[in-house]
């Protein structure tokens, strides 16, 4: 073993007989290790949660929404079949489905809730969305033209206290003009299914009906609100939307992809991830620079030892290497503990969060605030490697100045009063 490594490891270890400043330096070393471990673990857990949240949000949004929407700015698209056929000619488009989307109000017993009414063709909608997979009760295929069936989100059904097979009243805001007054259009719908997408926004406000029933209720005739498209690659949506806007023959249509229609969600998550990363790296930096104080005190304590090593022929570079190794060992031990702890927590959040909620009695994850009903986690090894690399570089930088000071010790001055 090179003597620089041997001496550096001896300086790092806490000796049983250490007294006074030696014991205090060992305590500061442990504090530095703990600070680095805590910062690294927090970084891994937070970035894993942010990655999982972003992926889960995207998956659940696109399980109910669509990759690309083609719609008329006036709100009525007559030639929707032509638009769907032209869209399907694009090699990246996998499926197309027409839809009607309007506002409404649902009433049952004494409960009233505002809702977003979406008229769909179940067989076509299953190709662009995942409602069939999200059904908790009933059947999505039970939506049939003329039957006036309705499929509700789970939270919407719970708010209305309505169950499968019961009838709710759907009130359309467009009114009927009569000699006496303007009356809203009202129609009873039978609840034929309840879905749970896992996103509170949809589960609490979305109601699905057959497209023919929606056209009849809202007096659209054969027109629809637009056509929803599913792509082979969801990340190609911006490019495909631009290409479709130039190739569809129907003039005046708006082609919007999911990155535009839900841009605020993903921008907010990306910004929050960036800011949390910077803040937590500052915590790691503070912990890493605690090594400066540890090594400065170690250099002061070991002045005589350094002088003796110099008189025995140790070069300034060797002295500097001893203290760089001491700082590196502190950093590596803290990094190893932080990575192990962070990965353990990130992979077991489904156990950790309920346990913390039980202990504290507080709700740590509210689906009404965070849109999804569980805390996701996705560990990316690219993030872990970046965290480890940057943290280790910070510990090395922190160790440079005290090590340089140690290499400049003058043996004659250090041993004058020994």
Coordinates of C-alpha atoms in Angstrom, one line a residue:
X1 CA 0.0 0.0 0.0
X2 CA 1.4 3.5 -0.8
X3 CA 2.3 5.2 2.4
X4 CA 0.1 8.3 1.4
X5 CA -2.9 6.0 1.4
X6 CA -1.9 4.4 4.6
X7 CA -1.4 7.7 6.4
X8 CA -4.6 9.2 4.9
X9 CA -6.7 6.3 6.1
X10 CA -5.2 6.4 9.6
X11 CA -6.0 10.1 9.8
X12 CA -9.6 9.4 8.7
X13 CA -10.3 6.6 11.2
X14 CA -11.5 7.4 14.7
X15 CA -9.0 5.9 17.1
X16 CA -10.2 4.5 20.5
X17 CA -7.5 6.4 22.3
X18 CA -8.1 9.7 20.5
X19 CA -8.5 12.5 22.9
X20 CA -9.2 16.2 22.7
X21 CA -9.0 17.7 19.2
X22 CA -8.4 14.3 17.6
X23 CA -11.7 13.1 18.8
X24 CA -13.4 16.4 17.8
X25 CA -11.9 16.1 14.3
X26 CA -13.2 12.6 14.0
X27 CA -16.7 13.8 15.1
X28 CA -16.6 16.6 12.4
X29 CA -15.6 13.9 9.9
X30 CA -18.7 11.9 10.8
X31 CA -20.8 15.0 10.5
X32 CA -19.4 15.7 7.1
X33 CA -20.1 12.1 6.0
X34 CA -23.6 12.2 7.3
X35 CA -24.3 15.6 5.6
X36 CA -23.1 14.2 2.2
X37 CA -25.1 11.0 2.7
X38 CA -28.3 13.0 3.6
X39 CA -27.9 15.3 0.7
X40 CA -27.2 12.5 -1.9
X41 CA -30.1 10.4 -0.6
X42 CA -32.5 13.4 -0.7
X43 CA -31.4 14.1 -4.3
X44 CA -31.9 10.5 -5.4
X45 CA -35.4 10.3 -3.8
X46 CA -36.6 13.7 -5.0
X47 CA -35.4 13.2 -8.6
X48 CA -36.9 9.7 -8.7
X49 CA -40.2 11.0 -7.5
X50 CA -40.1 13.9 -10.1
X51 CA -39.2 11.4 -12.8
X52 CA -42.0 9.1 -11.8
X53 CA -44.5 11.9 -11.4
X54 CA -43.7 13.2 -14.9
X55 CA -44.0 9.8 -16.5
X56 CA -47.1 8.9 -14.6
X57 CA -48.7 12.2 -15.4
X58 CA -47.9 11.8 -19.1
X59 CA -49.2 8.2 -19.2
X60 CA -52.5 9.0 -17.5
X61 CA -53.1 12.2 -19.4
X62 CA -52.6 10.4 -22.7
X63 CA -54.6 7.5 -21.5
X64 CA -57.7 9.8 -21.5
X65 CA -56.6 12.6 -23.8
X66 CA -55.0 12.1 -27.3
X67 CA -51.6 12.6 -28.9
X68 CA -53.0 14.9 -31.5
X69 CA -56.4 16.6 -31.9
X70 CA -57.8 18.0 -35.2
X71 CA -60.7 20.4 -34.5
X72 CA -62.6 23.3 -36.1
X73 CA -62.3 26.7 -34.4
X74 CA -66.0 27.3 -35.0
X75 CA -66.8 24.1 -32.9
X76 CA -68.5 22.0 -35.6
X77 CA -66.6 19.7 -38.0
X78 CA -68.8 18.2 -40.7
X79 CA -66.3 16.4 -42.8
X80 CA -64.8 14.5 -40.0
X81 CA -64.6 11.2 -41.8
X82 CA -62.5 12.8 -44.6
X83 CA -60.2 14.4 -42.0
X84 CA -59.8 11.0 -40.2
X85 CA -59.0 9.2 -43.5
X86 CA -56.4 11.9 -44.5
X87 CA -54.8 11.7 -41.1
X88 CA -54.6 7.9 -41.2
X89 CA -52.6 8.2 -44.4
X90 CA -49.7 9.6 -42.4
X91 CA -47.3 6.8 -41.5
X92 CA -47.0 7.9 -37.9
X93 CA -50.8 7.9 -37.2
X94 CA -52.0 4.6 -35.7
X95 CA -55.7 5.4 -35.1
X96 CA -58.3 8.1 -35.3
X97 CA -61.7 8.7 -33.6
X98 CA -64.3 11.5 -33.7
X99 CA -65.5 13.1 -30.6
X100 CA -68.0 15.7 -29.3
X101 CA -67.0 17.7 -26.3
X102 CA -69.3 20.1 -24.5
X103 CA -70.0 21.4 -21.0
X104 CA -73.0 20.2 -18.9
X105 CA -74.4 19.8 -15.5
X106 CA -75.3 16.4 -13.9
X107 CA -78.0 16.1 -11.3
X108 CA -78.9 13.2 -9.1
X109 CA -81.2 13.3 -6.1
X110 CA -80.1 16.5 -4.4
X111 CA -76.5 16.5 -5.8
X112 CA -75.4 18.7 -8.7
X113 CA -72.0 18.7 -10.4
X114 CA -70.6 20.5 -13.4
X115 CA -69.1 18.1 -15.9
X116 CA -67.2 17.9 -19.2
X117 CA -69.4 15.7 -21.5
X118 CA -67.5 13.8 -24.2
X119 CA -69.4 12.0 -26.9
X120 CA -67.5 9.0 -28.3
X121 CA -67.8 5.9 -30.5
X122 CA -66.6 3.2 -28.0
X123 CA -65.1 0.9 -30.7
X124 CA -63.1 3.8 -32.1
X125 CA -62.3 5.5 -28.8
X126 CA -60.7 2.3 -27.5
X127 CA -58.0 2.7 -30.2
X128 CA -57.0 6.2 -29.1
X129 CA -57.6 6.0 -25.3
X130 CA -57.5 3.5 -22.5
X131 CA -61.0 3.8 -21.0
X132 CA -61.6 0.1 -21.5
X133 CA -58.7 -0.6 -19.2
X134 CA -59.8 2.0 -16.6
X135 CA -63.3 0.7 -16.2
X136 CA -64.1 -0.1 -12.5
X137 CA -67.7 -1.1 -13.0
X138 CA -70.0 -1.7 -16.0
X139 CA -68.8 -1.8 -19.5
X140 CA -67.5 0.9 -21.9
X141 CA -69.1 -0.9 -24.8
X142 CA -72.5 -0.4 -23.1
X143 CA -72.6 3.1 -24.6
X144 CA -74.9 2.6 -27.5
X145 CA -76.6 5.1 -29.8
X146 CA -80.2 5.9 -28.7
X147 CA -79.9 4.1 -25.3
X148 CA -78.7 7.3 -23.6
X149 CA -76.1 5.6 -21.4
X150 CA -73.4 7.4 -19.6
X151 CA -70.0 6.5 -18.1
X152 CA -68.8 8.6 -15.1
X153 CA -65.5 9.1 -13.5
X154 CA -65.2 7.4 -10.1
X155 CA -64.9 10.6 -8.1
X156 CA -67.8 12.2 -10.0
X157 CA -70.0 9.3 -9.3
X158 CA -69.0 9.3 -5.6
X159 CA -69.8 13.1 -5.4
X160 CA -73.2 12.5 -6.9
X161 CA -73.7 9.3 -4.8
X162 CA -74.9 7.5 -7.9
X163 CA -74.4 3.8 -8.6
X164 CA -74.5 1.6 -11.7
X165 CA -77.9 1.3 -13.2
X166 CA -79.3 4.5 -11.7
X167 CA -80.4 7.5 -13.9
X168 CA -78.9 10.9 -13.7
X169 CA -80.1 14.1 -15.3
X170 CA -77.8 15.9 -17.8
X171 CA -78.5 19.6 -18.3
X172 CA -77.1 21.2 -21.4
X173 CA -76.4 25.0 -21.2
X174 CA -77.8 25.7 -24.6
X175 CA -81.4 26.7 -24.0
X176 CA -84.7 26.1 -25.7
X177 CA -86.5 29.3 -26.7
X178 CA -90.2 29.3 -25.7
X179 CA -92.7 32.1 -25.4
X180 CA -92.4 32.0 -21.7
X181 CA -88.6 31.8 -21.2
X182 CA -85.4 30.3 -22.4
X183 CA -85.3 26.8 -20.9
X184 CA -82.2 24.5 -20.7
X185 CA -82.3 21.2 -22.4
X186 CA -82.6 18.3 -20.0
X187 CA -82.2 14.5 -20.6
X188 CA -82.0 11.5 -18.4
X189 CA -79.0 9.1 -18.8
X190 CA -78.5 5.7 -17.3
X191 CA -75.2 5.1 -15.6
X192 CA -73.7 2.1 -17.5
X193 CA -70.2 2.3 -16.3
X194 CA -67.7 3.9 -13.9
X195 CA -64.0 4.5 -14.8
X196 CA -61.0 5.4 -12.7
X197 CA -58.1 6.9 -14.8
X198 CA -56.1 7.7 -11.6
X199 CA -56.1 11.4 -12.4
X200 CA -58.4 13.5 -10.3
X201 CA -59.0 16.0 -13.0
X202 CA -60.7 13.4 -15.2
X203 CA -62.1 11.1 -12.5
X204 CA -64.0 14.1 -10.9
X205 CA -65.3 15.9 -14.0
X206 CA -65.5 13.7 -17.1
X207 CA -68.6 12.0 -18.3
X208 CA -68.7 9.8 -21.5
X209 CA -71.8 9.3 -23.7
X210 CA -72.3 7.9 -27.2
X211 CA -71.5 10.4 -29.9
X212 CA -75.0 10.1 -31.4
X213 CA -76.6 10.9 -28.0
X214 CA -74.3 13.9 -27.6
X215 CA -75.1 15.2 -31.1
X216 CA -78.8 14.9 -30.4
X217 CA -78.6 16.6 -27.0
X218 CA -76.5 19.5 -28.1
X219 CA -78.2 19.7 -31.6
X220 CA -75.1 19.3 -33.6
X221 CA -76.6 17.2 -36.4
X222 CA -73.8 15.2 -38.0
X223 CA -71.1 17.6 -36.9
X224 CA -68.5 16.7 -34.3
X225 CA -66.0 18.8 -32.2
X226 CA -63.0 17.2 -33.8
X227 CA -60.9 14.0 -34.4
X228 CA -58.5 12.5 -31.9
X229 CA -55.4 10.8 -33.2
X230 CA -53.0 8.2 -31.7
X231 CA -49.4 8.0 -32.9
X232 CA -46.8 5.3 -32.8
X233 CA -44.4 7.6 -31.0
X234 CA -46.0 10.2 -28.6
X235 CA -42.8 12.3 -28.7
X236 CA -43.2 12.8 -32.4
X237 CA -46.5 14.5 -31.8
X238 CA -45.2 18.1 -32.5
X239 CA -43.7 17.1 -35.8
X240 CA -46.7 15.1 -36.9
X241 CA -49.1 17.9 -36.0
X242 CA -47.2 20.3 -38.2
X243 CA -47.1 17.9 -41.1
X244 CA -50.9 17.1 -40.8
X245 CA -51.7 20.9 -40.7
X246 CA -50.1 21.2 -44.1
X247 CA -51.6 18.0 -45.6
X248 CA -55.2 18.0 -44.5
X249 CA -57.4 19.4 -47.3
X250 CA -60.1 20.9 -45.0
X251 CA -59.3 24.6 -44.6
X252 CA -59.2 26.4 -41.2
X253 CA -58.7 23.4 -38.9
X254 CA -56.6 23.6 -35.8
X255 CA -54.1 20.8 -35.2
X256 CA -52.9 20.6 -31.6
X257 CA -50.6 18.0 -30.0
X258 CA -50.5 17.0 -26.4
X259 CA -47.4 19.1 -25.7
X260 CA -49.4 22.2 -26.4
X261 CA -52.8 21.2 -24.9
X262 CA -51.1 20.1 -21.6
X263 CA -48.0 22.2 -21.8
X264 CA -48.5 23.8 -18.3
X265 CA -48.4 20.5 -16.5
X266 CA -45.1 19.4 -18.0
X267 CA -43.4 22.8 -17.9
X268 CA -44.3 23.0 -14.2
X269 CA -42.9 19.6 -13.5
X270 CA -39.7 20.3 -15.4
X271 CA -39.2 23.6 -13.7
X272 CA -39.8 22.1 -10.3
X273 CA -37.4 19.3 -11.0
X274 CA -34.7 21.8 -12.1
X275 CA -35.1 24.0 -9.0
X276 CA -35.2 21.1 -6.6
X277 CA -32.1 19.7 -8.1
X278 CA -30.2 23.0 -7.7
X279 CA -31.4 23.4 -4.1
X280 CA -30.4 19.9 -3.1
X281 CA -27.1 20.2 -4.8
X282 CA -26.5 23.2 -2.6
X283 CA -27.2 21.0 0.4
X284 CA -24.6 18.5 -0.9
X285 CA -22.2 21.4 -1.5
X286 CA -22.6 22.7 2.1
X287 CA -21.9 19.2 3.4
X288 CA -19.0 18.7 1.1
X289 CA -17.4 22.0 2.2
X290 CA -17.6 20.9 5.8
X291 CA -14.6 18.8 4.8
X292 CA -12.7 22.0 4.5
X293 CA -13.0 22.7 8.2
X294 CA -12.3 19.0 9.0
X295 CA -9.1 19.0 7.0
X296 CA -7.9 22.5 8.2
X297 CA -8.2 21.3 11.8
X298 CA -6.5 18.0 10.9
X299 CA -3.6 20.0 9.3
X300 CA -3.2 22.2 12.4
X301 CA -3.3 19.1 14.6
X302 CA -0.8 17.2 12.5
X303 CA 1.8 20.0 12.0
X304 CA 4.5 18.1 13.7
X305 CA 3.7 14.8 11.9
X306 CA 3.8 16.6 8.6
X307 CA 7.1 18.2 9.4
X308 CA 8.6 14.8 10.4
X309 CA 7.3 13.3 7.1
X310 CA 9.0 16.2 5.2
X311 CA 12.3 15.6 7.0
X312 CA 12.1 11.9 6.2
X313 CA 11.9 12.9 2.5
X314 CA 8.2 13.2 1.8
X315 CA 7.5 15.6 -1.1
X316 CA 4.9 18.4 -0.9
X317 CA 2.9 16.4 -3.5
X318 CA 2.9 13.4 -1.2
X319 CA 1.7 15.5 1.8
X320 CA -1.0 17.0 -0.4
X321 CA -2.1 13.5 -1.6
X322 CA -2.5 12.3 2.0
X323 CA -5.0 15.0 2.9
X324 CA -6.8 14.8 -0.5
X325 CA -7.2 11.0 0.2
X326 CA -8.5 11.8 3.6
X327 CA -11.2 14.1 2.1
X328 CA -11.9 11.6 -0.6
X329 CA -12.5 8.8 1.9
X330 CA -14.9 11.0 3.8
X331 CA -16.7 11.9 0.6
X332 CA -16.8 8.3 -0.7
X333 CA -18.2 6.9 2.5
X334 CA -20.9 9.6 2.6
X335 CA -21.7 9.0 -1.1
X336 CA -22.0 5.2 -0.6
X337 CA -24.3 5.6 2.4
X338 CA -26.4 8.3 0.6
X339 CA -26.8 6.2 -2.6
X340 CA -27.7 3.1 -0.6
X341 CA -30.2 5.0 1.5
X342 CA -31.6 7.0 -1.4
X343 CA -32.2 3.9 -3.6
X344 CA -33.8 2.0 -0.7
X345 CA -36.3 4.8 -0.1
X346 CA -37.0 5.5 -3.7
X347 CA -37.8 1.8 -4.4
X348 CA -40.0 1.5 -1.4
X349 CA -42.0 4.7 -1.4
X350 CA -45.3 2.7 -1.4
X351 CA -44.3 1.5 2.0
X352 CA -42.5 4.6 3.4
X353 CA -45.3 7.1 2.6
X354 CA -48.2 5.2 4.3
X355 CA -45.9 4.5 7.3
X356 CA -45.1 8.2 7.6
X357 CA -48.8 9.1 7.3
X358 CA -49.7 6.6 10.0
X359 CA -47.0 8.0 12.3
X360 CA -47.7 11.7 11.8
X361 CA -51.4 11.4 11.2
X362 CA -51.1 13.8 8.2
X363 CA -51.9 13.3 4.6
X364 CA -48.7 13.6 2.7
X365 CA -50.1 12.8 -0.8
X366 CA -53.4 14.4 -1.7
X367 CA -54.7 13.4 -5.2
X368 CA -56.8 16.5 -5.4
X369 CA -53.6 18.6 -5.4
X370 CA -51.2 16.3 -7.3
X371 CA -53.6 15.1 -9.9
X372 CA -52.8 11.4 -9.5
X373 CA -53.8 9.0 -6.7
X374 CA -50.4 7.6 -5.7
X375 CA -46.8 8.8 -5.3
X376 CA -44.8 7.4 -8.2
X377 CA -41.1 6.8 -8.3
X378 CA -38.8 6.1 -11.2
X379 CA -35.0 5.8 -10.6
X380 CA -32.9 6.8 -13.6
X381 CA -29.4 5.6 -13.4
X382 CA -28.3 8.6 -15.5
X383 CA -29.5 10.8 -12.6
X384 CA -27.7 8.6 -10.0
X385 CA -24.4 8.7 -11.9
X386 CA -24.7 12.5 -12.3
X387 CA -25.4 13.0 -8.6
X388 CA -22.5 10.7 -7.6
X389 CA -20.1 12.4 -10.0
X390 CA -20.9 16.0 -9.1
X391 CA -20.9 15.2 -5.4
X392 CA -17.5 13.5 -5.5
X393 CA -16.1 16.4 -7.5
X394 CA -17.4 18.8 -4.8
X395 CA -15.6 16.8 -2.1
X396 CA -12.4 16.8 -4.1
X397 CA -12.6 20.6 -4.6
X398 CA -13.3 21.0 -0.9
X399 CA -10.2 19.0 0.0
X400 CA -7.8 20.9 -2.3
X401 CA -7.1 24.0 -0.3
X402 CA -6.4 22.4 3.1
X403 CA -4.2 19.8 1.3
X404 CA -2.3 22.6 -0.4
X405 CA -1.8 24.3 2.9
X406 CA -0.5 21.1 4.4
X407 CA 2.0 20.7 1.5
X408 CA 3.4 24.2 2.3
X409 CA 4.3 23.4 5.9
X410 CA 7.9 24.4 6.7
X411 CA 9.6 21.6 8.8
X412 CA 11.9 24.0 10.6
X413 CA 9.1 26.3 11.7
X414 CA 6.8 23.4 12.7
X415 CA 9.5 21.6 14.8
X416 CA 11.0 24.8 16.3
X417 CA 9.1 24.5 19.7
X418 CA 8.7 20.7 19.7

